[in-house]
Amino acid sequence: MSESLPAYLRRYREQLGENHESQIESTISTRHEFVLDGTSFISFLWSASALPWVYGGEYAAFARIVSGVLEGLMSCGIRTHLVFDGPTRSVDIQRSIKHTVDTQIGPSVLFHRTSQVARSSARFLNESSILPPLCYEACIAALDTLSYDCARYHAEGDTKRFCVELASKLNGFVAGSNSELVFYTTTGYQGYIPLDSLSWILPTKHDEILDQNDPDPAQFMVVNRGKKHKPVARGISPPPSDCIGISFFAYQPSRLAKKLSLPPTALSLLGAFLGNQLSNALPVNLYRQHFQKHHNDVIYVASVIEAALSSKARQKPLSGFILIRNVIDTLMWRPELLSSSDHDTMTSVIVDCTLQYVIEQPLGGPAQSLWPTKLCPLHPIDSCPLSLLKLIPGTSSESSLDSHHSLYSKAILSYIDAYWKGNLSPNIINLFDCGTFWPIIFLENPDQESCQVTVGRGIRLEIYKILGHFFQSQLPLLPEVGMSAPVDDLLKSSENSIYESPTQVTEYIRKGSSLSACPIILPEDVLHPELPVICQGDNDRLNYFLSAMGSCTPLVMSLPKECLMVVACMRWVVQTAVWSCPEAQLALYACLPGSETFGSKPILNNEKAIQHTAEILAAFENANYLRQVLLLPERILHCAQHFSGMQLHSLFGWESFDVARLHLHANWSLCWHALSEGLDSYLAMVPERKQKQKLVKNTKSSPAVKIPLKPSLFTMLGDLEEDG
């Protein structure tokens, strides 16, 4: 009977790993290093939090959960390092398309195709849940509020590989939800920890029963103590107040190799056949015909590899390439029917998949090789796969990088620094790598155009213009010319660009119930012969942001920075979608920090609130990309951690609408005047689209019109009855 890798690990759990405990009193020498897979960590925490997802997300509550868990881990002697997914590689595009359809578009279509009664049930919401789109931004905001400096990274390639490499240099564990982490073997890597194995330890309790048979208090009292037990609080929610430590289970790759009678180095080949890389890289027809039936059979595949390694028929050791070919021939069904070209393709793909699990041993020891340069925590500059480093001409070492004094190089260095700090989305790096962009889809109506087109595309076009102009106008400066030099002096010192400006970007946008590649051709006249906006000062970049968002007005510019992005996004939504004045007032209140919760109970079946929520989230997401490209993380604060979908739906269901109640918020009146400035034509009391819908509804409910029938016996009898 075949057995998948997760099932195999659970079945032989005690033989493949061991339990660990870390107490609050842990000293520095006994601390553990945890490398957390950031994407798995966010998904797991959201699922465990039981927060409602269908309203658009409760990001303030989620940020508190993230900070509570990380503070609890630190108090128990565990130092955490978060690694988030990097850019989408060209080889992963098909896998990303399938993942987006399965996790974002599919549940959205199911939600809108299900009756209002059925989709309100708890079972339906649990089975078709979607991760709200701003959870990552809320997590980053939570990291900034911690009492200690929690390291964060973005993988520059495969996330699993980056996590293991980082753990090997820290002599630590990797915690996540991907069982393929057991296939990596390298010095310093302590093992894979499933997130669901983390448990908080509560104080030990004793059941004491006093024997009162002897009434003489001078005599000894017999105390029967119950068996000691160490209760645990299951799950990785914030720890209870009486928590004294944490326990976790770690799988060790060396034990897995021993259990399967394989050398540790052969786990990479086992991972090539059992992991997800093979199904993504191999042509579908070859994979289904020859390997799909073995994908969930750990023992059989391991036995084939063991037989190929321990065969006594050979006189000399086999090379790795020949070994892989022998394993392929054994696993395939009727390999003689396979053409030589397909056989070579299959072998080449499996070799590449095997190398994905092979990590070079660090030369200077695990703890001494972290941050070999200021620009990459793991690799030297000449071997770092991060594409941003390759955009600086003539950069092969850190010393050569220091010699660059151009605004172009300084801007690239600022992007690299922002990327490692979590202030530059991998979606932006996709533009540098393969010219793709992947907007997030959340609960969109499949019968309507995607909000990422109606609301988001205009903002993304500004991003493409900015980057296109930037690459067309490299400005290598003389050493004495600085960032504050006049524009004329900068232009005099400019040279011809050696990079071509991107002319096309492929956006992956929802069309109906599928994800489609939409090429966006950038016109040549969008680039202006002036200093790129990225190389200008902070105030100029801030003005560009507000102009691009249609919000460069005196009232908006005078707002507090915590309200600036909210108002700019709401102004953009009002100008690109159909909103009424009361709807904009209520949505603004729900998005502002410090809003008081009031209104009616959230109504899940309010289609208007669902659509407006998708539009607001699309505006927040794309405005955040524009903010990152313009390097404005400190001048414009992201508003994700203040948004509450339940609050928005409650206000939209508020029957006794009273504007005076909104004025109780300290900044609402100021923000509303800034939002409505110059938008009177957009903020109609009753939008034209809704009038049409109401008209159609009234037409259907009007009395039916009598249609004259042809003369017949029945009509004649009817006429006689009326006359009588």
mmCIF file with all atom_site columns, N, CA, C and O in Angstrom, residues 344-382:
data_model
loop_
_atom_site.group_PDB
_atom_site.id
_atom_site.type_symbol
_atom_site.label_atom_id
_atom_site.label_alt_id
_atom_site.label_comp_id
_atom_site.label_asym_id
_atom_site.label_entity_id
_atom_site.label_seq_id
_atom_site.pdbx_PDB_ins_code
_atom_site.Cartn_x
_atom_site.Cartn_y
_atom_site.Cartn_z
_atom_site.occupancy
_atom_site.B_iso_or_equiv
_atom_site.pdbx_formal_charge
_atom_site.auth_seq_id
_atom_site.auth_comp_id
_atom_site.auth_asym_id
_atom_site.auth_atom_id
_atom_site.pdbx_PDB_model_num
ATOM 1   N N  . ASP A 1 344 ? 15.995 11.504 -22.315 1.00 0.00 ? 344 ASP A N  1
ATOM 2   C CA . ASP A 1 344 ? 17.002 12.508 -21.961 1.00 0.00 ? 344 ASP A CA 1
ATOM 3   C C  . ASP A 1 344 ? 16.370 13.698 -21.252 1.00 0.00 ? 344 ASP A C  1
ATOM 4   O O  . ASP A 1 344 ? 16.938 14.236 -20.283 1.00 0.00 ? 344 ASP A O  1
ATOM 5   N N  . THR A 1 345 ? 15.198 14.104 -21.721 1.00 0.00 ? 345 THR A N  1
ATOM 6   C CA . THR A 1 345 ? 14.498 15.216 -21.074 1.00 0.00 ? 345 THR A CA 1
ATOM 7   C C  . THR A 1 345 ? 14.145 14.874 -19.635 1.00 0.00 ? 345 THR A C  1
ATOM 8   O O  . THR A 1 345 ? 14.347 15.673 -18.716 1.00 0.00 ? 345 THR A O  1
ATOM 9   N N  . MET A 1 346 ? 13.653 13.659 -19.455 1.00 0.00 ? 346 MET A N  1
ATOM 10  C CA . MET A 1 346 ? 13.271 13.226 -18.116 1.00 0.00 ? 346 MET A CA 1
ATOM 11  C C  . MET A 1 346 ? 14.486 13.165 -17.188 1.00 0.00 ? 346 MET A C  1
ATOM 12  O O  . MET A 1 346 ? 14.436 13.616 -16.036 1.00 0.00 ? 346 MET A O  1
ATOM 13  N N  . THR A 1 347 ? 15.566 12.641 -17.696 1.00 0.00 ? 347 THR A N  1
ATOM 14  C CA . THR A 1 347 ? 16.778 12.544 -16.873 1.00 0.00 ? 347 THR A CA 1
ATOM 15  C C  . THR A 1 347 ? 17.305 13.924 -16.510 1.00 0.00 ? 347 THR A C  1
ATOM 16  O O  . THR A 1 347 ? 17.691 14.184 -15.363 1.00 0.00 ? 347 THR A O  1
ATOM 17  N N  . SER A 1 348 ? 17.305 14.834 -17.473 1.00 0.00 ? 348 SER A N  1
ATOM 18  C CA . SER A 1 348 ? 17.784 16.188 -17.211 1.00 0.00 ? 348 SER A CA 1
ATOM 19  C C  . SER A 1 348 ? 16.928 16.893 -16.171 1.00 0.00 ? 348 SER A C  1
ATOM 20  O O  . SER A 1 348 ? 17.448 17.569 -15.268 1.00 0.00 ? 348 SER A O  1
ATOM 21  N N  . VAL A 1 349 ? 15.613 16.729 -16.261 1.00 0.00 ? 349 VAL A N  1
ATOM 22  C CA . VAL A 1 349 ? 14.717 17.370 -15.300 1.00 0.00 ? 349 VAL A CA 1
ATOM 23  C C  . VAL A 1 349 ? 14.933 16.816 -13.902 1.00 0.00 ? 349 VAL A C  1
ATOM 24  O O  . VAL A 1 349 ? 14.983 17.569 -12.912 1.00 0.00 ? 349 VAL A O  1
ATOM 25  N N  . ILE A 1 350 ? 15.080 15.512 -13.781 1.00 0.00 ? 350 ILE A N  1
ATOM 26  C CA . ILE A 1 350 ? 15.262 14.909 -12.458 1.00 0.00 ? 350 ILE A CA 1
ATOM 27  C C  . ILE A 1 350 ? 16.614 15.278 -11.871 1.00 0.00 ? 350 ILE A C  1
ATOM 28  O O  . ILE A 1 350 ? 16.753 15.460 -10.653 1.00 0.00 ? 350 ILE A O  1
ATOM 29  N N  . VAL A 1 351 ? 17.624 15.422 -12.698 1.00 0.00 ? 351 VAL A N  1
ATOM 30  C CA . VAL A 1 351 ? 18.927 15.900 -12.202 1.00 0.00 ? 351 VAL A CA 1
ATOM 31  C C  . VAL A 1 351 ? 18.784 17.302 -11.627 1.00 0.00 ? 351 VAL A C  1
ATOM 32  O O  . VAL A 1 351 ? 19.313 17.613 -10.542 1.00 0.00 ? 351 VAL A O  1
ATOM 33  N N  . ASP A 1 352 ? 18.062 18.174 -12.342 1.00 0.00 ? 352 ASP A N  1
ATOM 34  C CA . ASP A 1 352 ? 17.856 19.532 -11.834 1.00 0.00 ? 352 ASP A CA 1
ATOM 35  C C  . ASP A 1 352 ? 17.057 19.520 -10.534 1.00 0.00 ? 352 ASP A C  1
ATOM 36  O O  . ASP A 1 352 ? 17.358 20.291 -9.607  1.00 0.00 ? 352 ASP A O  1
ATOM 37  N N  . CYS A 1 353 ? 16.046 18.660 -10.458 1.00 0.00 ? 353 CYS A N  1
ATOM 38  C CA . CYS A 1 353 ? 15.261 18.569 -9.225  1.00 0.00 ? 353 CYS A CA 1
ATOM 39  C C  . CYS A 1 353 ? 16.107 18.042 -8.069  1.00 0.00 ? 353 CYS A C  1
ATOM 40  O O  . CYS A 1 353 ? 15.933 18.465 -6.916  1.00 0.00 ? 353 CYS A O  1
ATOM 41  N N  . THR A 1 354 ? 17.004 17.132 -8.363  1.00 0.00 ? 354 THR A N  1
ATOM 42  C CA . THR A 1 354 ? 17.887 16.608 -7.312  1.00 0.00 ? 354 THR A CA 1
ATOM 43  C C  . THR A 1 354 ? 18.807 17.697 -6.783  1.00 0.00 ? 354 THR A C  1
ATOM 44  O O  . THR A 1 354 ? 19.034 17.806 -5.567  1.00 0.00 ? 354 THR A O  1
ATOM 45  N N  . LEU A 1 355 ? 19.319 18.525 -7.677  1.00 0.00 ? 355 LEU A N  1
ATOM 46  C CA . LEU A 1 355 ? 20.232 19.591 -7.258  1.00 0.00 ? 355 LEU A CA 1
ATOM 47  C C  . LEU A 1 355 ? 19.532 20.644 -6.404  1.00 0.00 ? 355 LEU A C  1
ATOM 48  O O  . LEU A 1 355 ? 20.205 21.375 -5.665  1.00 0.00 ? 355 LEU A O  1
ATOM 49  N N  . GLN A 1 356 ? 18.204 20.737 -6.511  1.00 0.00 ? 356 GLN A N  1
ATOM 50  C CA . GLN A 1 356 ? 17.483 21.699 -5.683  1.00 0.00 ? 356 GLN A CA 1
ATOM 51  C C  . GLN A 1 356 ? 17.609 21.372 -4.197  1.00 0.00 ? 356 GLN A C  1
ATOM 52  O O  . GLN A 1 356 ? 17.502 22.267 -3.353  1.00 0.00 ? 356 GLN A O  1
ATOM 53  N N  . TYR A 1 357 ? 17.838 20.104 -3.875  1.00 0.00 ? 357 TYR A N  1
ATOM 54  C CA . TYR A 1 357 ? 17.958 19.687 -2.479  1.00 0.00 ? 357 TYR A CA 1
ATOM 55  C C  . TYR A 1 357 ? 19.404 19.567 -2.013  1.00 0.00 ? 357 TYR A C  1
ATOM 56  O O  . TYR A 1 357 ? 19.647 19.146 -0.880  1.00 0.00 ? 357 TYR A O  1
ATOM 57  N N  . VAL A 1 358 ? 20.342 19.911 -2.863  1.00 0.00 ? 358 VAL A N  1
ATOM 58  C CA . VAL A 1 358 ? 21.765 19.824 -2.520  1.00 0.00 ? 358 VAL A CA 1
ATOM 59  C C  . VAL A 1 358 ? 22.249 21.211 -2.140  1.00 0.00 ? 358 VAL A C  1
ATOM 60  O O  . VAL A 1 358 ? 22.108 22.163 -2.920  1.00 0.00 ? 358 VAL A O  1
ATOM 61  N N  . ILE A 1 359 ? 22.806 21.344 -0.964  1.00 0.00 ? 359 ILE A N  1
ATOM 62  C CA . ILE A 1 359 ? 23.308 22.620 -0.460  1.00 0.00 ? 359 ILE A CA 1
ATOM 63  C C  . ILE A 1 359 ? 24.790 22.463 -0.166  1.00 0.00 ? 359 ILE A C  1
ATOM 64  O O  . ILE A 1 359 ? 25.204 21.521 0.518   1.00 0.00 ? 359 ILE A O  1
ATOM 65  N N  . GLU A 1 360 ? 25.577 23.392 -0.684  1.00 0.00 ? 360 GLU A N  1
ATOM 66  C CA . GLU A 1 360 ? 27.020 23.341 -0.444  1.00 0.00 ? 360 GLU A CA 1
ATOM 67  C C  . GLU A 1 360 ? 27.312 23.604 1.027   1.00 0.00 ? 360 GLU A C  1
ATOM 68  O O  . GLU A 1 360 ? 26.654 24.412 1.682   1.00 0.00 ? 360 GLU A O  1
ATOM 69  N N  . GLN A 1 361 ? 28.324 22.913 1.521   1.00 0.00 ? 361 GLN A N  1
ATOM 70  C CA . GLN A 1 361 ? 28.696 23.082 2.916   1.00 0.00 ? 361 GLN A CA 1
ATOM 71  C C  . GLN A 1 361 ? 29.393 24.425 3.109   1.00 0.00 ? 361 GLN A C  1
ATOM 72  O O  . GLN A 1 361 ? 30.215 24.835 2.297   1.00 0.00 ? 361 GLN A O  1
ATOM 73  N N  . PRO A 1 362 ? 29.061 25.165 4.178   1.00 0.00 ? 362 PRO A N  1
ATOM 74  C CA . PRO A 1 362 ? 29.731 26.444 4.426   1.00 0.00 ? 362 PRO A CA 1
ATOM 75  C C  . PRO A 1 362 ? 31.204 26.243 4.723   1.00 0.00 ? 362 PRO A C  1
ATOM 76  O O  . PRO A 1 362 ? 31.592 25.297 5.406   1.00 0.00 ? 362 PRO A O  1
ATOM 77  N N  . LEU A 1 363 ? 32.010 27.145 4.208   1.00 0.00 ? 363 LEU A N  1
ATOM 78  C CA . LEU A 1 363 ? 33.458 26.999 4.352   1.00 0.00 ? 363 LEU A CA 1
ATOM 79  C C  . LEU A 1 363 ? 33.941 27.436 5.729   1.00 0.00 ? 363 LEU A C  1
ATOM 80  O O  . LEU A 1 363 ? 34.817 26.828 6.310   1.00 0.00 ? 363 LEU A O  1
ATOM 81  N N  . GLY A 1 364 ? 33.386 28.496 6.260   1.00 0.00 ? 364 GLY A N  1
ATOM 82  C CA . GLY A 1 364 ? 33.896 29.036 7.510   1.00 0.00 ? 364 GLY A CA 1
ATOM 83  C C  . GLY A 1 364 ? 33.148 28.594 8.736   1.00 0.00 ? 364 GLY A C  1
ATOM 84  O O  . GLY A 1 364 ? 33.302 29.201 9.788   1.00 0.00 ? 364 GLY A O  1
ATOM 85  N N  . GLY A 1 365 ? 32.340 27.573 8.661   1.00 0.00 ? 365 GLY A N  1
ATOM 86  C CA . GLY A 1 365 ? 31.562 27.152 9.810   1.00 0.00 ? 365 GLY A CA 1
ATOM 87  C C  . GLY A 1 365 ? 30.187 27.772 9.781   1.00 0.00 ? 365 GLY A C  1
ATOM 88  O O  . GLY A 1 365 ? 29.965 28.816 9.172   1.00 0.00 ? 365 GLY A O  1
ATOM 89  N N  . PRO A 1 366 ? 29.216 27.155 10.416  1.00 0.00 ? 366 PRO A N  1
ATOM 90  C CA . PRO A 1 366 ? 27.830 27.619 10.339  1.00 0.00 ? 366 PRO A CA 1
ATOM 91  C C  . PRO A 1 366 ? 27.639 29.051 10.812  1.00 0.00 ? 366 PRO A C  1
ATOM 92  O O  . PRO A 1 366 ? 27.008 29.839 10.146  1.00 0.00 ? 366 PRO A O  1
ATOM 93  N N  . ALA A 1 367 ? 28.199 29.379 11.991  1.00 0.00 ? 367 ALA A N  1
ATOM 94  C CA . ALA A 1 367 ? 27.888 30.677 12.578  1.00 0.00 ? 367 ALA A CA 1
ATOM 95  C C  . ALA A 1 367 ? 28.724 31.805 11.999  1.00 0.00 ? 367 ALA A C  1
ATOM 96  O O  . ALA A 1 367 ? 28.411 32.964 12.198  1.00 0.00 ? 367 ALA A O  1
ATOM 97  N N  . GLN A 1 368 ? 29.813 31.504 11.283  1.00 0.00 ? 368 GLN A N  1
ATOM 98  C CA . GLN A 1 368 ? 30.719 32.537 10.812  1.00 0.00 ? 368 GLN A CA 1
ATOM 99  C C  . GLN A 1 368 ? 30.416 32.993 9.393   1.00 0.00 ? 368 GLN A C  1
ATOM 100 O O  . GLN A 1 368 ? 31.026 33.944 8.926   1.00 0.00 ? 368 GLN A O  1
ATOM 101 N N  . SER A 1 369 ? 29.493 32.336 8.722   1.00 0.00 ? 369 SER A N  1
ATOM 102 C CA . SER A 1 369 ? 29.298 32.634 7.310   1.00 0.00 ? 369 SER A CA 1
ATOM 103 C C  . SER A 1 369 ? 28.018 33.414 7.035   1.00 0.00 ? 369 SER A C  1
ATOM 104 O O  . SER A 1 369 ? 27.636 33.559 5.886   1.00 0.00 ? 369 SER A O  1
ATOM 105 N N  . LEU A 1 370 ? 27.313 33.916 8.075   1.00 0.00 ? 370 LEU A N  1
ATOM 106 C CA . LEU A 1 370 ? 26.110 34.705 7.861   1.00 0.00 ? 370 LEU A CA 1
ATOM 107 C C  . LEU A 1 370 ? 26.498 36.130 7.500   1.00 0.00 ? 370 LEU A C  1
ATOM 108 O O  . LEU A 1 370 ? 27.423 36.712 8.079   1.00 0.00 ? 370 LEU A O  1
ATOM 109 N N  . TRP A 1 371 ? 25.785 36.688 6.519   1.00 0.00 ? 371 TRP A N  1
ATOM 110 C CA . TRP A 1 371 ? 26.068 38.015 5.976   1.00 0.00 ? 371 TRP A CA 1
ATOM 111 C C  . TRP A 1 371 ? 27.519 38.150 5.543   1.00 0.00 ? 371 TRP A C  1
ATOM 112 O O  . TRP A 1 371 ? 28.284 38.951 6.089   1.00 0.00 ? 371 TRP A O  1
ATOM 113 N N  . PRO A 1 372 ? 27.944 37.378 4.552   1.00 0.00 ? 372 PRO A N  1
ATOM 114 C CA . PRO A 1 372 ? 29.317 37.548 4.041   1.00 0.00 ? 372 PRO A CA 1
ATOM 115 C C  . PRO A 1 372 ? 29.536 38.918 3.411   1.00 0.00 ? 372 PRO A C  1
ATOM 116 O O  . PRO A 1 372 ? 30.667 39.393 3.333   1.00 0.00 ? 372 PRO A O  1
ATOM 117 N N  . THR A 1 373 ? 28.468 39.560 2.944   1.00 0.00 ? 373 THR A N  1
ATOM 118 C CA . THR A 1 373 ? 28.524 40.943 2.461   1.00 0.00 ? 373 THR A CA 1
ATOM 119 C C  . THR A 1 373 ? 27.346 41.699 3.053   1.00 0.00 ? 373 THR A C  1
ATOM 120 O O  . THR A 1 373 ? 26.465 41.109 3.679   1.00 0.00 ? 373 THR A O  1
ATOM 121 N N  . LYS A 1 374 ? 27.318 42.998 2.821   1.00 0.00 ? 374 LYS A N  1
ATOM 122 C CA . LYS A 1 374 ? 26.225 43.813 3.336   1.00 0.00 ? 374 LYS A CA 1
ATOM 123 C C  . LYS A 1 374 ? 24.946 43.667 2.509   1.00 0.00 ? 374 LYS A C  1
ATOM 124 O O  . LYS A 1 374 ? 23.912 44.211 2.891   1.00 0.00 ? 374 LYS A O  1
ATOM 125 N N  . LEU A 1 375 ? 25.010 42.950 1.395   1.00 0.00 ? 375 LEU A N  1
ATOM 126 C CA . LEU A 1 375 ? 23.896 42.924 0.458   1.00 0.00 ? 375 LEU A CA 1
ATOM 127 C C  . LEU A 1 375 ? 23.176 41.589 0.389   1.00 0.00 ? 375 LEU A C  1
ATOM 128 O O  . LEU A 1 375 ? 22.113 41.514 -0.210  1.00 0.00 ? 375 LEU A O  1
ATOM 129 N N  . CYS A 1 376 ? 23.723 40.534 0.960   1.00 0.00 ? 376 CYS A N  1
ATOM 130 C CA . CYS A 1 376 ? 23.070 39.233 0.945   1.00 0.00 ? 376 CYS A CA 1
ATOM 131 C C  . CYS A 1 376 ? 23.456 38.471 2.203   1.00 0.00 ? 376 CYS A C  1
ATOM 132 O O  . CYS A 1 376 ? 24.646 38.397 2.533   1.00 0.00 ? 376 CYS A O  1
ATOM 133 N N  . PRO A 1 377 ? 22.490 37.907 2.924   1.00 0.00 ? 377 PRO A N  1
ATOM 134 C CA . PRO A 1 377 ? 22.822 37.217 4.170   1.00 0.00 ? 377 PRO A CA 1
ATOM 135 C C  . PRO A 1 377 ? 23.497 35.870 3.973   1.00 0.00 ? 377 PRO A C  1
ATOM 136 O O  . PRO A 1 377 ? 24.062 35.334 4.929   1.00 0.00 ? 377 PRO A O  1
ATOM 137 N N  . LEU A 1 378 ? 23.443 35.304 2.753   1.00 0.00 ? 378 LEU A N  1
ATOM 138 C CA . LEU A 1 378 ? 23.929 33.942 2.550   1.00 0.00 ? 378 LEU A CA 1
ATOM 139 C C  . LEU A 1 378 ? 25.079 33.826 1.564   1.00 0.00 ? 378 LEU A C  1
ATOM 140 O O  . LEU A 1 378 ? 25.937 32.968 1.737   1.00 0.00 ? 378 LEU A O  1
ATOM 141 N N  . HIS A 1 379 ? 25.099 34.650 0.533   1.00 0.00 ? 379 HIS A N  1
ATOM 142 C CA . HIS A 1 379 ? 26.026 34.412 -0.571  1.00 0.00 ? 379 HIS A CA 1
ATOM 143 C C  . HIS A 1 379 ? 26.921 35.618 -0.824  1.00 0.00 ? 379 HIS A C  1
ATOM 144 O O  . HIS A 1 379 ? 26.526 36.758 -0.537  1.00 0.00 ? 379 HIS A O  1
ATOM 145 N N  . PRO A 1 380 ? 28.091 35.377 -1.401  1.00 0.00 ? 380 PRO A N  1
ATOM 146 C CA . PRO A 1 380 ? 28.883 36.497 -1.924  1.00 0.00 ? 380 PRO A CA 1
ATOM 147 C C  . PRO A 1 380 ? 28.157 37.163 -3.085  1.00 0.00 ? 380 PRO A C  1
ATOM 148 O O  . PRO A 1 380 ? 27.226 36.603 -3.679  1.00 0.00 ? 380 PRO A O  1
ATOM 149 N N  . ILE A 1 381 ? 28.579 38.350 -3.429  1.00 0.00 ? 381 ILE A N  1
ATOM 150 C CA . ILE A 1 381 ? 27.880 39.107 -4.463  1.00 0.00 ? 381 ILE A CA 1
ATOM 151 C C  . ILE A 1 381 ? 27.905 38.386 -5.798  1.00 0.00 ? 381 ILE A C  1
ATOM 152 O O  . ILE A 1 381 ? 26.907 38.354 -6.524  1.00 0.00 ? 381 ILE A O  1
ATOM 153 N N  . ASP A 1 382 ? 29.038 37.767 -6.142  1.00 0.00 ? 382 ASP A N  1
ATOM 154 C CA . ASP A 1 382 ? 29.148 37.157 -7.465  1.00 0.00 ? 382 ASP A CA 1
ATOM 155 C C  . ASP A 1 382 ? 28.315 35.889 -7.601  1.00 0.00 ? 382 ASP A C  1
ATOM 156 O O  . ASP A 1 382 ? 28.051 35.434 -8.722  1.00 0.00 ? 382 ASP A O  1
#
